[in-house]
C-alpha cells in the first residue's frame, strides 16, 4: 500500500497490550479459584477442546511446562489463541463461576503457561516415526500450521508453502499488535519447524494445473489459503479506499510506518473494522467506524465493541458510504454517507435498512479504510476445486472433486461465516487426522 510516512505520534502505544501478562502470584491465585469441574463446560465451549481444568490444575501446582503441553496438545497455536480468542463468548463465557462471581481468566492463564514454555525454549513435542509419506500444506496461517504440526507428529514429511515473505498468515499480518505482537506468531512458526517441517516462503500455488501437478508429486495436499483481500467498494472515489487488512499488516511489519492523516474513516462493522480503527488510533489518528446498520447488527464481538469505545473510537451508525470526497488535488477530505433508517427484519432476522430521505452527511477524514469482508473464490481463482458459495466444497475436509488426495480447511471452507483463528486451528487438527487416515489407506 502507499503510505505517508511521518513521525509516529504515540510511539509507546506500539508496544501496548490489551491483555497484559499475569504475575506468577496472580496466576497462582487465579488457578486456585478454579473448581476443576467434571465435564467442564469451559472445555466443551472451546472449539479445540483444550483440557482446561487439567492445565489450570498444573499451573496451580507450579508445573507451567506441563500446563503448556496440555494446551498445545489440543491447540498447537495456544499462544496465539490465548491472545485473540473471544473468550467471553467461548470458555470464559461458559465458566460455572459466572453464576456466582467472575469467571476464571482462562485466556490469561493460557498465555501465562504458553509464554513460560516459549521463554524456556522448550520444544513440547517430537516428530513421529517416519511414514515415508509426503504432505504439502499450502498456506501458513492457523489452519496450515496446525495441520502441519499434527501431520509431523504423525510421522509424515511435511512442507509448507507460503506466498508471503513471512509465515503465520493472519496471526503475523492481520491481528493487531495490541492483541498479538508478531514475535508470538513467529515463535509458533519456529515450533512447527522444530518438528522437521520445511517452510518455503514467497512460494505460491498458482492455479488448477499447478495443483494437479502437486497432487501427483505429494501423497496429499492440504489447502489452508484463507480468503483474499477486501473487495473494492463500487462508489465514486472508491479507488482511494485502502484495504483495512493491508493497513494493519503494514503497521505490524514495518516499524517505519506512520500516519500523516489525522482523521480516518473505517467502513465495516466486524472485528477487522474495529482492529483497523484501533490501529489508526494507536497511530494517533481520530478514528470513526461507519456502518449502514445499527449496533445490534454488528458482527464484531460485544467485547470488541466495548473495547473500541473505551479506546476512543467513534461510530457512525445508519450511514451508508456513497462517495469518497476529494479536493481539487485528489486528496481525500471526507466520506459522504446516505442516512439510513431501519425497516422490518428480513428472513435472516436482521433489521433491514433503507435510505431515510434525510440529507447526506459528510464525515471529515483524510483516509478511508475498508473492512467489509474478504474476497471469496471463483472459477478463476479456486485452483479448479469445487466451490460452494465461493468457499472450497469439502466433506470431512476432503475436497469434493476428482483430486482425492486434496484436503482443505480454515476460512477457505468456512461457509457458515463464523471464521476465527481457533476454528481454523481445529480444522487443521481434524484435517490432519483425516489425511493420516487417508494415507494409512483407511
Ligand atoms: Fe474451572 Fe470455570 Fe472451567 Fe469449572 S468451568 S473447570 S471453574 S474454568
Short mmCIF file of C-alpha atoms and ligand atoms in Angstrom, two decimals:
data_model
loop_
_atom_site.label_atom_id
_atom_site.label_comp_id
_atom_site.label_asym_id
_atom_site.label_seq_id
_atom_site.Cartn_x
_atom_site.Cartn_y
_atom_site.Cartn_z
CA UNK A 1 0.00 0.00 0.00
CA UNK A 2 1.12 3.58 -0.45
CA UNK A 3 1.51 5.42 2.81
CA UNK A 4 2.57 8.78 4.11
CA UNK A 5 5.46 8.24 6.48
CA UNK A 6 5.72 10.77 9.26
CA UNK A 7 6.69 10.75 12.93
CA UNK A 8 4.60 8.34 14.93
CA UNK A 9 2.58 10.47 17.34
CA UNK A 10 2.27 7.94 20.19
CA UNK A 11 5.18 5.53 19.83
CA UNK A 12 4.65 3.95 23.26
CA UNK A 13 1.34 2.54 22.06
CA UNK A 14 3.14 0.29 19.60
CA UNK A 15 4.08 -1.99 22.49
CA UNK A 16 0.84 -1.74 24.48
CA UNK A 17 -1.20 -4.91 25.08
CA UNK A 18 -4.91 -5.49 25.57
CA UNK A 19 -4.39 -8.49 27.87
CA UNK A 20 -1.09 -7.95 29.66
CA UNK A 21 0.76 -10.94 31.15
CA UNK A 22 -0.01 -12.19 34.66
CA UNK A 23 2.48 -12.26 37.50
CA UNK A 24 3.22 -15.70 38.96
CA UNK A 25 1.32 -14.84 42.17
CA UNK A 26 -1.74 -13.61 40.23
CA UNK A 27 -1.68 -16.79 38.14
CA UNK A 28 -1.48 -18.95 41.26
CA UNK A 29 -4.37 -17.08 42.87
CA UNK A 30 -6.48 -17.40 39.73
CA UNK A 31 -5.65 -21.09 39.23
CA UNK A 32 -6.64 -21.85 42.81
CA UNK A 33 -10.10 -20.30 42.28
CA UNK A 34 -10.90 -22.95 39.63
CA UNK A 35 -13.29 -25.70 40.75
CA UNK A 36 -11.74 -28.27 38.32
CA UNK A 37 -15.25 -29.22 37.22
CA UNK A 38 -16.03 -32.67 35.89
CA UNK A 39 -17.46 -32.39 32.35
CA UNK A 40 -16.15 -28.84 32.47
CA UNK A 41 -18.37 -26.52 30.41
CA UNK A 42 -15.37 -24.31 29.63
CA UNK A 43 -13.73 -27.25 27.87
CA UNK A 44 -16.89 -28.05 25.90
CA UNK A 45 -17.10 -24.40 24.80
CA UNK A 46 -13.52 -24.38 23.50
CA UNK A 47 -13.59 -25.28 19.78
CA UNK A 48 -10.28 -27.15 20.20
CA UNK A 49 -11.45 -28.80 23.49
CA UNK A 50 -8.35 -27.95 25.48
CA UNK A 51 -8.43 -29.79 28.83
CA UNK A 52 -8.83 -26.51 30.71
CA UNK A 53 -9.25 -27.84 34.27
CA UNK A 54 -6.18 -30.04 33.73
CA UNK A 55 -3.92 -27.21 32.57
CA UNK A 56 -5.19 -24.87 35.29
CA UNK A 57 -4.50 -27.57 37.90
CA UNK A 58 -0.94 -27.86 36.59
CA UNK A 59 -0.47 -24.10 36.85
CA UNK A 60 -1.77 -24.30 40.44
CA UNK A 61 0.89 -26.90 41.26
CA UNK A 62 3.64 -24.85 39.61
CA UNK A 63 4.01 -27.15 36.59
CA UNK A 64 3.89 -24.48 33.89
CA UNK A 65 5.65 -26.58 31.26
CA UNK A 66 3.15 -29.41 31.78
CA UNK A 67 0.29 -26.90 31.59
CA UNK A 68 1.57 -25.57 28.27
CA UNK A 69 1.91 -29.09 26.86
CA UNK A 70 -1.69 -29.87 27.83
CA UNK A 71 -2.78 -26.74 25.95
CA UNK A 72 -0.64 -27.31 22.86
CA UNK A 73 -1.63 -30.97 22.54
CA UNK A 74 -5.16 -29.81 21.67
CA UNK A 75 -4.28 -26.44 20.20
CA UNK A 76 -0.81 -26.06 18.74
CA UNK A 77 -1.39 -22.30 18.45
CA UNK A 78 -2.34 -21.95 22.11
CA UNK A 79 -0.14 -18.86 22.48
CA UNK A 80 -1.99 -17.05 19.70
CA UNK A 81 -5.41 -18.22 20.83
CA UNK A 82 -4.71 -17.09 24.42
CA UNK A 83 -4.47 -13.58 22.98
CA UNK A 84 -7.04 -13.47 20.21
CA UNK A 85 -9.86 -15.83 21.19
CA UNK A 86 -13.18 -14.19 22.08
CA UNK A 87 -13.01 -15.90 25.49
CA UNK A 88 -16.11 -14.08 26.74
CA UNK A 89 -18.09 -15.90 24.03
CA UNK A 90 -16.30 -19.25 24.50
CA UNK A 91 -14.52 -20.79 27.53
CA UNK A 92 -14.87 -17.91 29.99
CA UNK A 93 -18.47 -17.32 28.93
CA UNK A 94 -19.21 -20.95 29.84
CA UNK A 95 -17.33 -20.99 33.19
CA UNK A 96 -19.64 -22.03 36.05
CA UNK A 97 -18.31 -19.18 38.19
CA UNK A 98 -20.25 -16.70 36.03
CA UNK A 99 -23.26 -17.62 38.19
CA UNK A 100 -21.69 -16.56 41.46
CA UNK A 101 -18.67 -14.34 40.87
CA UNK A 102 -16.38 -13.61 37.95
CA UNK A 103 -15.25 -16.38 35.59
CA UNK A 104 -11.73 -17.77 35.70
CA UNK A 105 -9.39 -15.75 33.46
CA UNK A 106 -8.73 -18.78 31.26
CA UNK A 107 -7.23 -16.82 28.37
CA UNK A 108 -4.67 -15.07 30.54
CA UNK A 109 -3.76 -18.31 32.35
CA UNK A 110 -3.28 -19.96 28.96
CA UNK A 111 -0.99 -17.12 27.97
CA UNK A 112 0.90 -17.47 31.27
CA UNK A 113 1.68 -21.15 30.57
CA UNK A 114 2.47 -20.83 26.85
CA UNK A 115 4.66 -17.74 27.43
CA UNK A 116 6.60 -19.72 30.04
CA UNK A 117 7.26 -22.51 27.55
CA UNK A 118 8.32 -20.03 24.88
CA UNK A 119 10.67 -18.23 27.28
CA UNK A 120 12.35 -21.54 28.20
CA UNK A 121 12.75 -22.51 24.53
CA UNK A 122 11.27 -25.93 25.30
CA UNK A 123 10.11 -27.93 22.27
CA UNK A 124 6.92 -29.59 23.50
CA UNK A 125 6.57 -32.47 21.04
CA UNK A 126 8.65 -34.80 18.86
CA UNK A 127 8.17 -35.76 15.21
CA UNK A 128 6.53 -39.19 14.79
CA UNK A 129 8.11 -42.36 13.39
CA UNK A 130 8.73 -41.65 9.66
CA UNK A 131 5.96 -42.96 7.40
CA UNK A 132 7.76 -42.01 4.12
CA UNK A 133 4.61 -40.10 3.09
CA UNK A 134 4.95 -36.53 1.83
CA UNK A 135 2.31 -33.91 2.51
CA UNK A 136 2.23 -30.39 1.12
CA UNK A 137 0.44 -27.72 3.17
CA UNK A 138 -0.43 -24.62 1.16
CA UNK A 139 -0.82 -21.56 3.38
CA UNK A 140 0.86 -20.99 6.75
CA UNK A 141 -2.00 -19.40 8.67
CA UNK A 142 -3.52 -21.05 11.75
CA UNK A 143 -5.14 -23.90 9.75
CA UNK A 144 -1.95 -24.69 7.82
CA UNK A 145 0.37 -24.52 10.85
CA UNK A 146 -1.96 -26.63 12.95
CA UNK A 147 -2.30 -29.25 10.19
CA UNK A 148 1.47 -29.31 9.62
CA UNK A 149 2.26 -29.69 13.34
CA UNK A 150 -0.11 -32.64 13.73
CA UNK A 151 0.96 -34.32 10.49
CA UNK A 152 4.62 -34.09 11.53
CA UNK A 153 3.82 -35.65 14.89
CA UNK A 154 2.16 -38.50 12.99
CA UNK A 155 5.45 -39.10 11.16
CA UNK A 156 4.70 -37.56 7.78
CA UNK A 157 7.21 -35.47 5.89
CA UNK A 158 5.59 -32.04 5.66
CA UNK A 159 6.36 -28.96 3.59
CA UNK A 160 4.55 -25.65 3.92
CA UNK A 161 4.24 -23.19 1.05
CA UNK A 162 3.55 -19.58 1.96
CA UNK A 163 3.15 -16.93 -0.71
CA UNK A 164 4.17 -14.03 1.57
CA UNK A 165 7.56 -13.18 2.96
CA UNK A 166 6.77 -14.34 6.48
CA UNK A 167 4.84 -17.40 7.59
CA UNK A 168 1.96 -17.18 10.07
CA UNK A 169 -0.90 -15.83 7.95
CA UNK A 170 -3.34 -13.59 9.79
CA UNK A 171 -1.50 -14.09 13.10
CA UNK A 172 1.55 -12.48 11.53
CA UNK A 173 -0.11 -9.91 9.28
CA UNK A 174 -3.72 -9.35 10.33
CA UNK A 175 -4.04 -9.39 14.11
CA UNK A 176 -3.36 -6.04 15.73
CA UNK A 177 -0.20 -5.70 17.79
CA UNK A 178 -2.21 -4.70 20.85
CA UNK A 179 -3.52 -8.25 20.82
CA UNK A 180 -0.66 -10.26 19.37
CA UNK A 181 2.83 -9.00 18.61
CA UNK A 182 4.42 -10.54 15.54
CA UNK A 183 7.00 -12.38 17.67
CA UNK A 184 4.32 -14.68 19.12
CA UNK A 185 3.24 -15.83 15.65
CA UNK A 186 6.85 -16.27 14.56
CA UNK A 187 7.61 -18.38 17.62
CA UNK A 188 4.76 -20.71 16.65
CA UNK A 189 6.19 -20.99 13.15
CA UNK A 190 9.54 -21.95 14.73
CA UNK A 191 7.81 -24.62 16.86
CA UNK A 192 6.38 -26.14 13.67
CA UNK A 193 9.81 -26.03 12.00
CA UNK A 194 11.34 -27.74 15.03
CA UNK A 195 9.12 -30.74 14.19
CA UNK A 196 11.03 -31.07 10.92
CA UNK A 197 8.50 -29.19 8.78
CA UNK A 198 10.14 -27.27 5.92
CA UNK A 199 8.62 -23.83 5.42
CA UNK A 200 9.06 -22.22 1.97
CA UNK A 201 8.02 -18.58 1.93
CA UNK A 202 7.50 -16.48 -1.23
CA UNK A 203 6.21 -19.71 -2.75
CA UNK A 204 2.77 -19.76 -4.30
CA UNK A 205 0.22 -22.26 -5.55
CA UNK A 206 -0.59 -20.76 -8.95
CA UNK A 207 -3.66 -22.38 -10.47
CA UNK A 208 -5.58 -25.58 -11.15
CA UNK A 209 -2.86 -27.08 -13.40
CA UNK A 210 -0.27 -26.41 -10.74
CA UNK A 211 -2.44 -28.08 -8.09
CA UNK A 212 -2.91 -31.14 -10.31
CA UNK A 213 0.87 -31.44 -10.68
CA UNK A 214 1.42 -31.09 -6.95
CA UNK A 215 -1.27 -33.66 -6.19
CA UNK A 216 0.81 -36.12 -8.21
CA UNK A 217 4.12 -35.16 -6.58
CA UNK A 218 2.88 -35.36 -2.98
CA UNK A 219 0.89 -38.09 -1.26
CA UNK A 220 -1.58 -35.48 -0.01
CA UNK A 221 -2.10 -31.73 -0.24
CA UNK A 222 -3.83 -29.55 2.36
CA UNK A 223 -5.10 -26.14 1.24
CA UNK A 224 -5.36 -23.58 4.02
CA UNK A 225 -5.14 -20.43 1.96
CA UNK A 226 -7.79 -18.38 3.77
CA UNK A 227 -9.64 -15.75 1.77
CA UNK A 228 -8.48 -12.80 -0.33
CA UNK A 229 -8.26 -9.07 0.38
CA UNK A 230 -11.15 -6.69 0.98
CA UNK A 231 -13.39 -6.29 -2.10
CA UNK A 232 -13.43 -2.84 -3.70
CA UNK A 233 -16.44 -0.70 -2.87
CA UNK A 234 -18.15 0.47 -6.07
CA UNK A 235 -18.75 4.09 -5.15
CA UNK A 236 -17.34 7.30 -6.65
CA UNK A 237 -13.80 7.69 -5.33
CA UNK A 238 -13.76 4.00 -4.28
CA UNK A 239 -10.28 3.62 -5.76
CA UNK A 240 -8.98 5.87 -2.96
CA UNK A 241 -10.08 3.41 -0.29
CA UNK A 242 -7.33 1.38 1.39
CA UNK A 243 -7.75 -2.28 2.38
CA UNK A 244 -8.07 -2.37 6.20
CA UNK A 245 -6.18 -5.68 6.48
CA UNK A 246 -3.27 -4.31 4.46
CA UNK A 247 -3.22 -1.27 6.72
CA UNK A 248 -2.93 -3.48 9.83
CA UNK A 249 -0.30 -5.59 8.10
CA UNK A 250 1.81 -2.56 7.21
CA UNK A 251 1.71 -1.37 10.81
CA UNK A 252 2.74 -4.81 12.11
CA UNK A 253 5.56 -5.48 9.73
CA UNK A 254 7.00 -2.04 9.03
CA UNK A 255 8.36 -0.21 12.11
CA UNK A 256 8.79 2.92 9.97
CA UNK A 257 5.12 3.07 9.02
CA UNK A 258 3.29 6.06 10.47
CA UNK A 259 0.22 8.03 9.55
CA UNK A 260 0.09 11.53 8.23
CA UNK A 261 -3.72 11.54 8.06
CA UNK A 262 -5.22 12.54 11.38
CA UNK A 263 -8.82 11.56 10.68
CA UNK A 264 -9.57 8.06 9.45
CA UNK A 265 -12.97 6.64 8.47
CA UNK A 266 -13.31 2.85 8.54
CA UNK A 267 -16.13 1.19 6.62
CA UNK A 268 -17.49 -2.04 8.13
CA UNK A 269 -18.70 -3.38 11.44
CA UNK A 270 -16.82 -6.61 12.03
CA UNK A 271 -13.77 -7.38 14.12
CA UNK A 272 -11.42 -6.34 11.30
CA UNK A 273 -13.08 -2.92 11.07
CA UNK A 274 -12.53 -2.43 14.78
CA UNK A 275 -8.96 -3.70 14.52
CA UNK A 276 -8.21 -1.28 11.67
CA UNK A 277 -9.75 1.56 13.68
CA UNK A 278 -7.72 0.52 16.72
CA UNK A 279 -4.53 0.60 14.67
CA UNK A 280 -5.38 4.09 13.38
CA UNK A 281 -5.92 5.20 17.00
CA UNK A 282 -2.63 3.59 18.03
CA UNK A 283 -1.01 5.78 15.40
CA UNK A 284 -2.57 8.87 16.92
CA UNK A 285 -5.42 9.45 14.47
CA UNK A 286 -9.06 10.08 15.21
CA UNK A 287 -10.98 7.00 14.03
CA UNK A 288 -14.65 6.73 13.04
CA UNK A 289 -16.25 3.40 12.15
CA UNK A 290 -19.02 3.83 9.60
CA UNK A 291 -21.80 1.24 9.38
CA UNK A 292 -25.05 1.29 7.45
CA UNK A 293 -26.97 -0.66 10.08
CA UNK A 294 -27.35 -0.35 13.88
CA UNK A 295 -25.11 -1.62 16.72
CA UNK A 296 -27.41 -4.65 17.11
CA UNK A 297 -26.42 -5.92 13.65
CA UNK A 298 -22.67 -5.51 14.06
CA UNK A 299 -20.74 -8.73 13.60
CA UNK A 300 -17.92 -7.57 15.90
CA UNK A 301 -17.95 -9.31 19.27
CA UNK A 302 -19.55 -7.30 22.11
CA UNK A 303 -16.24 -7.17 23.97
CA UNK A 304 -14.54 -5.73 20.87
CA UNK A 305 -17.17 -3.02 20.53
CA UNK A 306 -16.84 -2.12 24.21
CA UNK A 307 -13.05 -2.08 23.90
CA UNK A 308 -13.31 0.17 20.83
CA UNK A 309 -15.50 2.75 22.53
CA UNK A 310 -13.15 2.79 25.53
CA UNK A 311 -10.23 3.27 23.13
CA UNK A 312 -11.79 6.47 21.83
CA UNK A 313 -13.09 5.06 18.54
CA UNK A 314 -16.23 6.81 17.32
CA UNK A 315 -19.12 5.16 15.50
CA UNK A 316 -21.50 6.45 12.84
CA UNK A 317 -24.42 4.04 12.54
CA UNK A 318 -27.14 4.08 9.87
CA UNK A 319 -24.72 5.76 7.49
CA UNK A 320 -24.16 4.15 4.09
CA UNK A 321 -20.96 5.23 2.27
CA UNK A 322 -21.87 6.89 -1.04
CA UNK A 323 -18.75 8.78 -2.16
CA UNK A 324 -15.15 9.40 -1.17
CA UNK A 325 -14.88 13.18 -1.33
CA UNK A 326 -11.62 14.69 -2.57
CA UNK A 327 -10.26 18.17 -3.08
CA UNK A 328 -9.06 19.50 -6.45
CA UNK A 329 -5.64 17.85 -5.88
CA UNK A 330 -7.25 14.46 -5.39
CA UNK A 331 -6.61 14.34 -1.62
CA UNK A 332 -9.32 12.67 0.44
CA UNK A 333 -11.27 15.16 2.55
CA UNK A 334 -14.31 13.20 3.60
CA UNK A 335 -16.70 10.29 3.22
CA UNK A 336 -20.19 11.23 2.09
CA UNK A 337 -22.83 8.89 3.52
CA UNK A 338 -26.52 8.41 2.89
CA UNK A 339 -28.60 8.48 6.05
CA UNK A 340 -30.44 5.18 6.56
CA UNK A 341 -33.39 4.06 8.67
CA UNK A 342 -34.33 0.59 9.88
CA UNK A 343 -37.25 -1.29 8.38
CA UNK A 344 -38.83 -4.62 9.23
CA UNK A 345 -36.48 -7.58 9.68
CA UNK A 346 -35.89 -9.83 6.68
CA UNK A 347 -35.85 -13.64 6.55
CA UNK A 348 -32.44 -13.71 8.29
CA UNK A 349 -33.90 -11.88 11.30
CA UNK A 350 -31.67 -8.82 10.80
CA UNK A 351 -33.42 -5.47 10.65
CA UNK A 352 -33.40 -4.17 7.09
CA UNK A 353 -32.27 -0.66 6.21
CA UNK A 354 -33.23 1.81 3.52
CA UNK A 355 -32.42 5.48 2.82
CA UNK A 356 -34.20 7.70 5.32
CA UNK A 357 -34.61 10.62 2.91
CA UNK A 358 -32.61 12.90 5.24
CA UNK A 359 -29.78 14.99 3.87
CA UNK A 360 -26.45 13.13 3.32
CA UNK A 361 -23.73 13.62 5.89
CA UNK A 362 -20.02 14.10 5.20
CA UNK A 363 -17.63 12.54 7.70
CA UNK A 364 -14.43 14.63 7.52
CA UNK A 365 -11.38 12.38 7.04
CA UNK A 366 -8.03 12.18 5.25
CA UNK A 367 -8.04 8.42 4.80
CA UNK A 368 -10.77 5.84 4.21
CA UNK A 369 -10.19 2.19 5.13
CA UNK A 370 -12.46 -0.66 4.19
CA UNK A 371 -13.11 -3.84 6.15
CA UNK A 372 -16.26 -5.17 4.53
CA UNK A 373 -15.30 -8.83 4.41
CA UNK A 374 -12.84 -10.69 2.21
CA UNK A 375 -12.92 -11.78 -1.42
CA UNK A 376 -14.01 -15.39 -1.87
CA UNK A 377 -13.01 -17.85 -4.60
CA UNK A 378 -14.42 -18.19 -8.11
CA UNK A 379 -13.77 -20.46 -11.09
CA UNK A 380 -10.67 -18.44 -11.97
CA UNK A 381 -9.09 -18.29 -8.51
CA UNK A 382 -10.34 -21.54 -6.92
CA UNK A 383 -7.50 -23.85 -8.13
CA UNK A 384 -10.05 -25.95 -10.03
CA UNK A 385 -11.66 -27.19 -6.80
CA UNK A 386 -15.41 -27.49 -6.42
CA UNK A 387 -16.86 -24.40 -4.77
CA UNK A 388 -19.83 -23.74 -2.54
CA UNK A 389 -20.87 -20.08 -2.39
CA UNK A 390 -17.25 -19.02 -3.01
CA UNK A 391 -15.67 -21.42 -0.48
CA UNK A 392 -13.99 -24.78 -1.16
CA UNK A 393 -16.57 -27.54 -1.02
CA UNK A 394 -15.38 -30.31 1.32
CA UNK A 395 -16.62 -33.37 3.14
CA UNK A 396 -14.63 -34.17 6.28
CA UNK A 397 -12.01 -31.73 4.91
CA UNK A 398 -11.55 -33.79 1.71
CA UNK A 399 -12.22 -31.57 -1.29
CA UNK A 400 -15.10 -32.77 -3.40
CA UNK A 401 -13.99 -33.35 -6.97
CA UNK A 402 -11.52 -35.50 -8.88
CA UNK A 403 -8.36 -34.90 -6.76
CA UNK A 404 -8.95 -37.42 -4.00
CA UNK A 405 -5.74 -36.54 -2.11
CA UNK A 406 -6.53 -32.82 -1.78
CA UNK A 407 -7.94 -31.55 1.51
CA UNK A 408 -8.86 -28.05 2.71
CA UNK A 409 -9.69 -26.23 5.93
CA UNK A 410 -9.81 -22.88 7.72
CA UNK A 411 -11.51 -19.70 6.49
CA UNK A 412 -11.45 -21.01 2.90
CA UNK A 413 -14.14 -23.59 3.79
CA UNK A 414 -15.95 -21.61 6.49
CA UNK A 415 -19.28 -21.22 4.68
CA UNK A 416 -21.18 -20.53 7.88
CA UNK A 417 -19.44 -17.20 8.29
CA UNK A 418 -18.09 -17.81 11.79
CA UNK A 419 -14.44 -17.78 10.80
CA UNK A 420 -11.99 -17.40 13.65
CA UNK A 421 -8.43 -18.35 14.49
CA UNK A 422 -9.45 -21.07 16.91
CA UNK A 423 -11.85 -22.66 14.40
CA UNK A 424 -9.06 -22.67 11.81
CA UNK A 425 -6.69 -24.34 14.30
CA UNK A 426 -9.28 -27.03 14.99
CA UNK A 427 -9.82 -27.53 11.24
CA UNK A 428 -6.11 -28.05 10.75
CA UNK A 429 -6.00 -30.63 13.54
CA UNK A 430 -9.04 -32.56 12.31
CA UNK A 431 -7.91 -32.36 8.68
CA UNK A 432 -4.51 -33.78 9.71
CA UNK A 433 -6.33 -36.77 11.24
CA UNK A 434 -8.36 -37.23 8.04
CA UNK A 435 -5.22 -37.00 5.89
CA UNK A 436 -3.49 -39.53 8.15
CA UNK A 437 -6.41 -41.95 7.76
CA UNK A 438 -6.27 -41.44 4.01
CA UNK A 439 -2.51 -42.08 3.90
CA UNK A 440 -2.89 -45.19 6.01
CA UNK A 441 -5.41 -46.44 3.47
CA UNK A 442 -8.29 -46.40 5.92
FE1 LIG B 1 -12.58 -24.03 36.20
FE2 LIG B 1 -14.65 -22.47 35.33
FE3 LIG B 1 -13.73 -24.47 33.81
FE4 LIG B 1 -15.06 -25.06 36.08
S1 LIG B 1 -15.91 -24.04 34.25
S2 LIG B 1 -13.15 -26.03 35.30
S3 LIG B 1 -14.38 -23.35 37.39
S4 LIG B 1 -12.57 -22.64 34.42
#
